[in-house]
Amino acid sequence: MIKEIFKNLAAGKNVISKADLPALSAEEEKKLIDLQKGIDRIFGKSLRIRQVDAGSCNACEWECTALTNPVYDIQRFGIDFVASPRHADLILVTGPVSRQMELALKKTYLATPEPRIVVACGDCTIDGGVYKGSYAVTNGVANVIPVDYYIPGCPPSPGDLLSGFLKLLVTITK
Ligand code: SF4
């Protein structure tokens, strides 16, 4: 693999060209365009997300991360993940909220400027999912902070996340 990369570089070829990437479906492209219109209108062209892993198995994080890869490339629409809740418009929570993360999640919520939006991503966030009933979890995000919108799935795909963000925009503009 490394040899191939160096060979391509030496030959002046792009290691990965746009044509090598899987294309989005027409439906996914439409979702992205609609999402951009909503973000332009509601958030002044910039939606900043603070993602909080509240005890997930990490599969939900992989799907969230995929939103920033060259296929989905959500940064081109003004959506990005930020490190500090103080810079965020939206908190995206994954996991059943483990007891260890309960206080951290509350602090993150309080540190996010109002009007803050909370989106709970994945089945675990609804009622604990596969961890439901364990002594170590709080059985869902709503037991710790208020939730504005749920995106179900185990894990939800990047397409599901895009649809969820779109429906959220419709909900908050009603
Ligand atoms: S919803 Fe599923 S994929 Fe997401 S953190 Fe829970 S178990 Fe993992």
Coordinates of N, CA, C and O and ligand atoms in Angstrom, one line a residue:
M1 N 0.8 -1.2 0.0 CA 0.0 0.0 0.0 C 0.9 1.3 0.0 O 0.7 2.1 -0.8
I2 N 1.8 1.3 1.0 CA 2.7 2.5 1.1 C 3.5 2.6 -0.2 O 3.7 3.7 -0.8
K3 N 4.0 1.5 -0.8 CA 4.7 1.5 -2.0 C 3.9 2.1 -3.1 O 4.4 3.0 -3.9
E4 N 2.6 1.7 -3.2 CA 1.7 2.2 -4.2 C 1.6 3.8 -4.1 O 1.6 4.5 -5.1
I5 N 1.4 4.2 -2.8 CA 1.3 5.7 -2.6 C 2.5 6.4 -3.1 O 2.4 7.4 -3.8
F6 N 3.7 5.9 -2.7 CA 4.9 6.6 -3.2 C 5.1 6.5 -4.7 O 5.5 7.5 -5.3
K7 N 4.7 5.4 -5.3 CA 4.8 5.3 -6.7 C 3.9 6.4 -7.4 O 4.3 7.0 -8.3
N8 N 2.7 6.5 -6.9 CA 1.7 7.5 -7.4 C 2.2 8.9 -7.2 O 2.1 9.7 -8.1
L9 N 2.8 9.1 -6.0 CA 3.3 10.5 -5.7 C 4.5 10.8 -6.7 O 4.6 11.9 -7.3
A10 N 5.4 9.8 -6.9 CA 6.5 10.0 -7.8 C 6.1 10.3 -9.2 O 6.7 11.1 -9.9
A11 N 5.0 9.6 -9.6 CA 4.4 9.8 -10.9 C 3.6 11.1 -11.1 O 3.0 11.4 -12.1
G12 N 3.4 11.8 -9.9 CA 2.7 13.0 -9.9 C 1.2 12.8 -10.0 O 0.4 13.7 -10.3
K13 N 0.7 11.6 -9.6 CA -0.7 11.3 -9.6 C -1.3 11.6 -8.3 O -0.6 11.4 -7.3
N14 N -2.5 12.0 -8.2 CA -3.2 12.1 -6.9 C -3.4 10.7 -6.4 O -3.7 9.7 -7.1
V15 N -3.1 10.5 -5.1 CA -3.3 9.2 -4.5 C -4.7 8.7 -4.5 O -5.1 7.6 -4.9
I16 N -5.6 9.6 -4.2 CA -7.0 9.3 -4.3 C -7.7 10.5 -5.1 O -7.6 11.6 -4.7
S17 N -8.3 10.1 -6.2 CA -8.9 11.2 -7.0 C -10.4 11.2 -6.7 O -10.9 10.2 -6.1
K18 N -11.1 12.2 -7.0 CA -12.5 12.3 -6.7 C -13.3 11.2 -7.3 O -14.2 10.6 -6.8
A19 N -12.8 10.8 -8.5 CA -13.5 9.7 -9.2 C -13.4 8.3 -8.5 O -14.2 7.4 -8.7
D20 N -12.4 8.2 -7.6 CA -12.2 6.9 -6.9 C -13.2 6.8 -5.7 O -13.4 5.7 -5.2
L21 N -13.8 8.0 -5.3 CA -14.7 8.0 -4.2 C -16.1 7.5 -4.5 O -16.6 7.8 -5.6
P22 N -16.8 6.8 -3.7 CA -18.1 6.4 -4.0 C -19.0 7.6 -4.0 O -18.9 8.6 -3.2
A23 N -19.9 7.7 -5.0 CA -20.7 8.9 -5.2 C -21.9 8.8 -4.2 O -22.4 7.7 -3.9
L24 N -22.4 10.0 -3.8 CA -23.7 10.0 -3.0 C -24.8 9.7 -3.9 O -24.8 10.1 -5.1
S25 N -25.9 9.2 -3.4 CA -27.1 9.0 -4.2 C -27.8 10.3 -4.4 O -27.5 11.3 -3.7
A26 N -28.7 10.4 -5.4 CA -29.3 11.7 -5.7 C -30.1 12.1 -4.4 O -30.2 13.3 -4.1
E27 N -30.7 11.1 -3.7 CA -31.5 11.4 -2.5 C -30.6 12.0 -1.4 O -31.0 13.0 -0.8
E28 N -29.4 11.5 -1.3 CA -28.5 12.0 -0.2 C -28.0 13.4 -0.6 O -27.9 14.3 0.2
E29 N -27.7 13.6 -1.9 CA -27.3 15.0 -2.3 C -28.4 16.0 -2.1 O -28.2 17.1 -1.6
K30 N -29.7 15.6 -2.3 CA -30.8 16.5 -2.1 C -30.9 16.8 -0.6 O -31.2 18.0 -0.2
K31 N -30.7 15.8 0.2 CA -30.8 16.0 1.7 C -29.7 17.1 2.1 O -30.0 18.0 2.9
L32 N -28.5 16.9 1.5 CA -27.5 17.9 1.9 C -27.8 19.3 1.4 O -27.6 20.3 2.2
I33 N -28.4 19.4 0.2 CA -28.7 20.7 -0.3 C -29.8 21.4 0.6 O -29.7 22.5 1.0
D34 N -30.8 20.6 0.9 CA -31.9 21.1 1.8 C -31.4 21.5 3.2 O -31.8 22.5 3.7
L35 N -30.4 20.7 3.6 CA -29.8 21.0 4.9 C -29.1 22.3 4.9 O -29.2 23.1 5.8
Q36 N -28.3 22.5 3.8 CA -27.6 23.7 3.7 C -28.5 24.9 3.7 O -28.2 25.9 4.4
K37 N -29.6 24.8 3.0 CA -30.6 26.0 2.9 C -31.1 26.3 4.3 O -31.2 27.5 4.7
G38 N -31.4 25.2 5.1 CA -31.9 25.5 6.4 C -30.9 26.1 7.3 O -31.1 27.0 8.1
I39 N -29.6 25.6 7.2 CA -28.6 26.2 8.0 C -28.2 27.6 7.7 O -28.1 28.5 8.6
D40 N -28.3 27.9 6.4 CA -28.0 29.3 6.0 C -29.1 30.2 6.6 O -28.7 31.3 7.1
R41 N -30.3 29.7 6.6 CA -31.4 30.6 7.0 C -31.4 30.7 8.6 O -31.5 31.8 9.1
I42 N -31.3 29.6 9.3 CA -31.5 29.6 10.7 C -30.2 29.9 11.5 O -30.3 30.6 12.5
F43 N -29.1 29.4 11.0 CA -27.9 29.6 11.8 C -26.9 30.5 11.2 O -25.7 30.5 11.6
G44 N -27.3 31.3 10.2 CA -26.3 32.3 9.6 C -25.2 31.5 9.0 O -24.0 31.9 9.1
K45 N -25.4 30.5 8.3 CA -24.5 29.7 7.5 C -23.5 28.9 8.3 O -22.4 28.4 7.8
S46 N -23.7 28.7 9.6 CA -22.7 28.0 10.4 C -23.4 27.3 11.6 O -24.0 27.9 12.4
L47 N -23.3 25.9 11.5 CA -23.9 25.1 12.6 C -22.7 24.4 13.2 O -22.0 23.6 12.6
R48 N -22.5 24.6 14.5 CA -21.3 24.1 15.2 C -21.8 23.0 16.2 O -22.8 23.2 17.0
I49 N -21.2 21.8 16.1 CA -21.7 20.7 16.9 C -20.6 20.2 17.9 O -19.4 20.1 17.6
R50 N -21.0 20.1 19.2 CA -20.1 19.5 20.2 C -20.7 18.1 20.4 O -21.8 17.9 20.8
Q51 N -19.9 17.1 20.1 CA -20.3 15.7 20.2 C -19.8 15.2 21.6 O -18.7 15.4 22.0
V52 N -20.7 14.6 22.3 CA -20.4 14.0 23.6 C -20.6 12.5 23.6 O -21.8 12.0 23.4
D53 N -19.6 11.8 23.8 CA -19.7 10.3 23.9 C -20.0 10.0 25.4 O -19.2 10.1 26.3
A54 N -21.3 9.7 25.6 CA -21.7 9.4 27.0 C -21.8 7.9 27.3 O -22.8 7.4 27.8
G55 N -20.7 7.2 26.9 CA -20.7 5.8 27.2 C -21.1 4.9 26.1 O -21.5 3.8 26.3
S56 N -20.9 5.4 24.9 CA -21.3 4.5 23.7 C -20.3 3.4 23.4 O -19.2 3.4 24.0
C57 N -20.7 2.5 22.5 CA -19.7 1.5 22.1 C -18.8 2.0 21.0 O -17.9 1.2 20.5
N58 N -18.9 3.2 20.6 CA -18.1 3.9 19.6 C -18.6 3.7 18.2 O -18.1 4.4 17.3
A59 N -19.5 2.9 17.9 CA -20.0 2.7 16.6 C -20.8 4.0 16.1 O -20.6 4.4 15.0
C60 N -21.5 4.6 17.0 CA -22.2 5.8 16.7 C -21.2 6.9 16.3 O -21.4 7.7 15.4
E61 N -20.1 6.9 17.1 CA -19.0 8.0 16.8 C -18.5 7.8 15.3 O -18.2 8.7 14.6
W62 N -18.3 6.5 15.0 CA -17.7 6.2 13.6 C -18.6 6.8 12.6 O -18.2 7.4 11.6
E63 N -20.0 6.7 12.8 CA -20.9 7.2 11.8 C -20.9 8.7 11.8 O -21.0 9.3 10.7
C64 N -20.8 9.3 13.0 CA -20.8 10.8 13.0 C -19.5 11.3 12.3 O -19.5 12.2 11.6
T65 N -18.4 10.6 12.6 CA -17.1 11.0 12.0 C -17.2 10.9 10.5 O -16.6 11.7 9.8
A66 N -17.9 9.9 10.0 CA -18.1 9.7 8.5 C -18.7 10.9 7.8 O -18.5 11.2 6.7
L67 N -19.4 11.7 8.6 CA -20.0 12.9 8.0 C -19.0 13.9 7.5 O -19.3 14.7 6.7
T68 N -17.8 13.8 8.1 CA -16.7 14.8 7.7 C -15.8 14.2 6.7 O -14.8 14.8 6.3
N69 N -16.0 12.9 6.2 CA -15.1 12.4 5.2 C -15.4 13.0 3.9 O -16.3 13.7 3.7
P70 N -14.5 12.7 2.9 CA -14.6 13.3 1.6 C -15.9 13.0 0.9 O -16.3 13.7 -0.1
V71 N -16.6 11.9 1.3 CA -17.9 11.6 0.6 C -19.0 12.5 1.0 O -19.7 13.1 0.2
Y72 N -19.2 12.6 2.3 CA -20.3 13.5 2.8 C -19.8 14.9 3.0 O -20.6 15.8 2.6
D73 N -18.6 15.1 3.5 CA -18.0 16.5 3.5 C -18.9 17.6 4.0 O -19.1 18.6 3.3
I74 N -19.5 17.4 5.2 CA -20.5 18.3 5.6 C -19.9 19.7 5.9 O -20.7 20.7 6.0
Q75 N -18.6 19.8 6.1 CA -18.0 21.1 6.3 C -18.3 22.1 5.2 O -18.4 23.3 5.4
R76 N -18.5 21.6 4.0 CA -18.8 22.5 2.8 C -20.1 23.2 3.0 O -20.4 24.2 2.3
F77 N -20.9 22.7 3.9 CA -22.2 23.4 4.2 C -22.2 24.2 5.4 O -23.3 24.7 5.9
G78 N -21.0 24.4 6.0 CA -21.0 25.2 7.2 C -21.2 24.5 8.5 O -21.3 25.0 9.6
I79 N -21.3 23.1 8.4 CA -21.5 22.3 9.6 C -20.1 21.8 10.0 O -19.4 21.2 9.2
D80 N -19.8 21.9 11.3 CA -18.5 21.3 11.7 C -18.6 20.9 13.2 O -19.5 21.4 14.0
F81 N -17.7 20.1 13.6 CA -17.6 19.7 15.0 C -16.6 20.6 15.7 O -15.6 20.9 15.1
V82 N -16.9 21.0 16.9 CA -16.0 21.8 17.7 C -15.6 21.2 19.0 O -16.3 20.3 19.5
A83 N -14.5 21.6 19.5 CA -14.0 21.0 20.7 C -14.6 21.5 22.0 O -14.7 20.8 23.0
S84 N -15.0 22.7 22.0 CA -15.6 23.3 23.2 C -17.1 23.5 23.1 O -17.6 24.1 22.1
P85 N -17.8 23.2 24.1 CA -19.3 23.5 24.1 C -19.6 25.0 24.0 O -20.6 25.4 23.6
R86 N -18.6 25.8 24.5 CA -18.8 27.2 24.4 C -18.9 27.8 23.0 O -19.4 28.9 22.8
H87 N -18.4 27.0 22.1 CA -18.5 27.4 20.6 C -19.6 26.7 19.9 O -19.7 26.8 18.7
A88 N -20.4 25.9 20.6 CA -21.4 25.0 19.9 C -22.8 25.6 19.9 O -23.2 26.3 20.8
D89 N -23.6 25.2 18.8 CA -25.0 25.5 18.8 C -25.8 24.3 19.2 O -26.9 24.4 19.6
L90 N -25.2 23.1 19.0 CA -25.9 21.9 19.1 C -25.0 20.8 19.8 O -23.8 20.7 19.6
I91 N -25.6 20.1 20.8 CA -24.9 19.0 21.5 C -25.4 17.7 20.9 O -26.6 17.5 20.9
L92 N -24.5 16.9 20.4 CA -24.9 15.6 19.8 C -24.4 14.5 20.7 O -23.2 14.3 20.9
V93 N -25.3 13.9 21.4 CA -25.0 12.9 22.4 C -25.1 11.5 21.9 O -26.1 11.2 21.2
T94 N -24.1 10.7 22.2 CA -24.2 9.2 21.9 C -24.1 8.4 23.2 O -23.5 8.9 24.2
G95 N -24.6 7.2 23.2 CA -24.5 6.4 24.4 C -25.6 6.5 25.4 O -26.4 7.4 25.3
P96 N -25.7 5.5 26.3 CA -26.8 5.5 27.3 C -26.7 6.4 28.4 O -27.6 6.5 29.3
V97 N -25.6 7.2 28.5 CA -25.2 8.1 29.6 C -24.8 7.2 30.8 O -25.6 6.8 31.6
S98 N -23.6 6.8 30.8 CA -23.0 6.1 31.9 C -23.0 6.9 33.1 O -22.9 8.2 33.0
R99 N -23.0 6.3 34.3 CA -23.0 7.1 35.5 C -21.7 8.0 35.6 O -21.7 9.1 36.1
Q100 N -20.6 7.4 35.0 CA -19.4 8.2 35.0 C -19.5 9.5 34.1 O -18.7 10.4 34.3
M101 N -20.4 9.5 33.1 CA -20.5 10.6 32.2 C -21.6 11.5 32.6 O -21.8 12.6 31.9
E102 N -22.4 11.2 33.6 CA -23.6 12.0 33.9 C -23.2 13.4 34.2 O -23.8 14.4 33.6
L103 N -22.3 13.6 35.1 CA -21.9 15.0 35.5 C -21.3 15.8 34.3 O -21.6 16.9 34.1
A104 N -20.4 15.1 33.6 CA -19.8 15.7 32.5 C -20.8 16.2 31.4 O -20.7 17.3 30.9
L105 N -21.8 15.4 31.2 CA -22.9 15.8 30.2 C -23.7 17.0 30.7 O -23.9 17.9 30.0
K106 N -24.0 17.0 32.0 CA -24.7 18.1 32.6 C -23.9 19.4 32.5 O -24.4 20.4 32.1
K107 N -22.6 19.3 32.7 CA -21.7 20.4 32.7 C -21.6 20.9 31.2 O -21.5 22.1 31.0
T108 N -21.5 20.0 30.3 CA -21.4 20.4 28.9 C -22.7 21.1 28.4 O -22.6 22.1 27.7
Y109 N -23.8 20.6 28.9 CA -25.1 21.2 28.6 C -25.1 22.7 29.1 O -25.4 23.6 28.4
L110 N -24.7 22.9 30.3 CA -24.7 24.2 30.9 C -23.7 25.1 30.3 O -23.9 26.4 30.3
A111 N -22.6 24.6 29.8 CA -21.6 25.4 29.2 C -21.9 25.8 27.7 O -21.2 26.7 27.2
T112 N -22.9 25.2 27.2 CA -23.3 25.6 25.8 C -24.3 26.8 25.8 O -25.3 26.8 26.5
P113 N -23.9 27.8 25.0 CA -24.8 29.0 25.0 C -26.2 28.7 24.5 O -26.4 27.9 23.6
E114 N -27.2 29.4 25.1 CA -28.6 29.3 24.6 C -28.8 30.1 23.4 O -28.1 31.2 23.3
P115 N -29.7 29.8 22.5 CA -30.6 28.6 22.6 C -29.8 27.4 22.1 O -29.4 27.3 21.0
R116 N -29.6 26.4 23.0 CA -28.8 25.2 22.6 C -29.8 24.1 22.2 O -30.9 24.1 22.7
I117 N -29.3 23.3 21.3 CA -30.2 22.2 20.8 C -29.5 20.9 21.2 O -28.2 20.8 21.1
V118 N -30.3 20.0 21.7 CA -29.7 18.7 22.1 C -30.3 17.6 21.1 O -31.5 17.4 21.1
V119 N -29.4 16.9 20.4 CA -29.8 15.8 19.6 C -29.2 14.5 20.2 O -28.0 14.5 20.4
A120 N -30.0 13.5 20.4 CA -29.6 12.3 20.9 C -29.5 11.3 19.8 O -30.4 11.0 19.1
C121 N -28.3 10.7 19.6 CA -28.0 9.9 18.4 C -27.8 8.4 18.8 O -26.9 8.1 19.6
G122 N -28.7 7.6 18.3 CA -28.5 6.1 18.6 C -29.6 5.6 19.6 O -30.0 6.4 20.4
D123 N -29.9 4.3 19.4 CA -30.9 3.7 20.3 C -30.5 3.8 21.8 O -31.4 3.9 22.6
C124 N -29.3 3.7 22.1 CA -28.8 3.8 23.5 C -29.3 5.1 24.2 O -29.6 5.1 25.4
T125 N -29.4 6.2 23.4 CA -29.7 7.4 24.0 C -31.2 7.5 24.3 O -31.6 8.4 25.1
I126 N -32.0 6.6 23.7 CA -33.4 6.7 24.0 C -33.8 6.1 25.3 O -34.5 6.8 26.1
D127 N -33.3 4.9 25.6 CA -33.7 4.3 26.8 C -32.6 3.4 27.4 O -32.8 2.5 28.2
G128 N -31.4 3.6 26.9 CA -30.3 2.8 27.4 C -29.9 1.7 26.4 O -28.8 1.1 26.4
G129 N -30.8 1.4 25.4 CA -30.5 0.4 24.4 C -30.1 -0.9 24.9 O -30.7 -1.5 25.9
V130 N -29.0 -1.4 24.4 CA -28.5 -2.7 24.8 C -28.0 -2.7 26.3 O -27.8 -3.7 26.9
Y131 N -27.8 -1.5 26.8 CA -27.3 -1.4 28.2 C -28.4 -1.1 29.2 O -28.1 -1.0 30.4
K132 N -29.6 -1.1 28.7 CA -30.8 -0.7 29.5 C -30.8 -1.6 30.8 O -30.7 -2.8 30.7
G133 N -31.0 -1.0 31.9 CA -31.2 -1.7 33.1 C -29.9 -2.0 33.9 O -29.9 -2.4 35.0
S134 N -28.8 -1.7 33.2 CA -27.5 -1.9 33.9 C -27.3 -0.9 35.1 O -27.8 0.3 35.0
Y135 N -26.7 -1.3 36.1 CA -26.4 -0.4 37.2 C -25.6 0.8 36.8 O -25.5 1.8 37.5
A136 N -24.8 0.6 35.7 CA -23.8 1.6 35.3 C -24.3 2.7 34.4 O -23.6 3.6 34.0
V137 N -25.6 2.7 34.0 CA -26.1 3.7 33.1 C -27.4 4.4 33.6 O -28.1 3.8 34.5
T138 N -27.7 5.5 33.0 CA -28.9 6.3 33.5 C -30.1 6.0 32.6 O -31.1 6.7 32.7
N139 N -30.0 5.1 31.6 CA -31.1 4.6 30.7 C -31.6 5.7 29.8 O -32.8 5.9 29.6
G140 N -30.7 6.6 29.3 CA -31.2 7.5 28.3 C -30.8 9.0 28.6 O -30.8 9.3 29.8
V141 N -30.6 9.7 27.6 CA -30.2 11.1 27.8 C -31.2 12.0 28.5 O -30.9 12.8 29.3
A142 N -32.5 11.8 28.2 CA -33.5 12.6 28.8 C -33.6 12.5 30.3 O -34.2 13.3 30.9
N143 N -33.0 11.4 30.8 CA -32.9 11.3 32.3 C -31.9 12.2 32.9 O -31.8 12.4 34.1
V144 N -31.1 12.9 32.0 CA -30.0 13.7 32.5 C -30.1 15.2 32.0 O -30.0 16.1 32.8
I145 N -30.4 15.4 30.8 CA -30.6 16.7 30.2 C -31.8 16.7 29.2 O -32.1 15.6 28.7
P146 N -32.4 17.9 29.0 CA -33.6 17.8 28.0 C -33.1 17.5 26.6 O -32.0 18.0 26.2
V147 N -33.9 16.7 25.9 CA -33.5 16.3 24.5 C -34.5 17.0 23.6 O -35.7 17.0 23.8
D148 N -34.0 17.6 22.5 CA -34.9 18.2 21.5 C -35.2 17.2 20.4 O -36.3 17.3 19.8
Y149 N -34.3 16.3 20.1 CA -34.6 15.5 18.9 C -33.8 14.2 19.0 O -32.6 14.2 19.5
Y150 N -34.4 13.1 18.6 CA -33.7 11.8 18.6 C -33.5 11.3 17.2 O -34.3 11.4 16.3
I151 N -32.3 10.7 17.0 CA -32.0 10.0 15.8 C -31.8 8.5 16.1 O -30.7 8.2 16.6
P152 N -32.8 7.7 15.9 CA -32.7 6.3 16.2 C -31.7 5.5 15.3 O -31.4 6.0 14.2
G153 N -31.4 4.3 15.7 CA -30.5 3.4 14.9 C -29.4 2.9 15.8 O -29.1 3.4 16.8
C154 N -28.9 1.7 15.4 CA -27.8 1.1 16.2 C -26.7 0.5 15.3 O -26.7 -0.7 15.1
P155 N -25.9 1.4 14.8 CA -25.9 2.9 14.9 C -26.7 3.5 13.7 O -26.9 2.8 12.7
P156 N -27.1 4.7 13.8 CA -27.7 5.4 12.6 C -26.6 5.6 11.6 O -25.4 5.9 12.0
S157 N -26.9 5.5 10.3 CA -25.9 5.7 9.3 C -25.7 7.2 9.1 O -26.5 8.0 9.5
P158 N -24.7 7.6 8.4 CA -24.5 9.1 8.1 C -25.7 9.6 7.4 O -26.2 10.8 7.6
G159 N -26.4 8.8 6.5 CA -27.6 9.3 5.8 C -28.7 9.5 6.8 O -29.5 10.5 6.7
D160 N -28.8 8.6 7.8 CA -29.8 8.8 8.9 C -29.6 10.1 9.7 O -30.5 10.8 10.0
L161 N -28.3 10.3 9.9 CA -27.9 11.5 10.7 C -28.3 12.8 9.9 O -28.9 13.7 10.4
L162 N -28.1 12.8 8.6 CA -28.4 13.9 7.7 C -29.9 14.1 7.7 O -30.4 15.2 7.9
S163 N -30.7 13.0 7.6 CA -32.2 13.1 7.6 C -32.6 13.7 8.9 O -33.5 14.5 9.0
G164 N -32.0 13.2 10.0 CA -32.3 13.7 11.4 C -32.1 15.2 11.5 O -33.0 15.9 12.0
F165 N -30.9 15.6 11.0 CA -30.6 17.1 11.2 C -31.7 17.9 10.4 O -32.1 19.0 10.8
L166 N -32.0 17.3 9.2 CA -33.0 18.0 8.3 C -34.4 18.1 9.0 O -35.0 19.2 9.1
K167 N -34.8 17.0 9.6 CA -36.1 17.0 10.3 C -36.1 17.9 11.5 O -37.1 18.6 11.8
L168 N -34.9 18.0 12.2 CA -34.8 18.9 13.3 C -35.0 20.3 12.9 O -35.7 21.1 13.5
L169 N -34.3 20.7 11.7 CA -34.5 22.1 11.2 C -35.9 22.4 11.0 O -36.4 23.5 11.3
V170 N -36.6 21.4 10.4 CA -38.1 21.7 10.1 C -38.8 21.9 11.4 O -39.6 22.8 11.6
T171 N -38.5 21.0 12.4 CA -39.2 21.1 13.7 C -39.0 22.4 14.4 O -39.9 23.0 14.9
I172 N -37.7 22.9 14.4 CA -37.4 24.1 15.2 C -37.9 25.4 14.5 O -38.0 26.4 15.1
T173 N -38.2 25.3 13.2 CA -38.7 26.5 12.5 C -40.2 26.6 12.4 O -40.8 27.5 11.9
K174 N -40.9 25.5 13.0 CA -42.3 25.5 13.0 C -42.9 26.6 13.9 O -42.3 26.9 15.0
Ligands
SF4_1 S1 -26.9 2.8 19.7 FE1 -25.8 0.9 19.1 S2 -24.1 1.6 18.0 FE2 -24.8 3.4 19.1 S3 -23.6 3.4 21.0 FE3 -25.5 2.2 21.4 S4 -24.9 0.1 21.0 FE4 -23.3 1.4 20.1

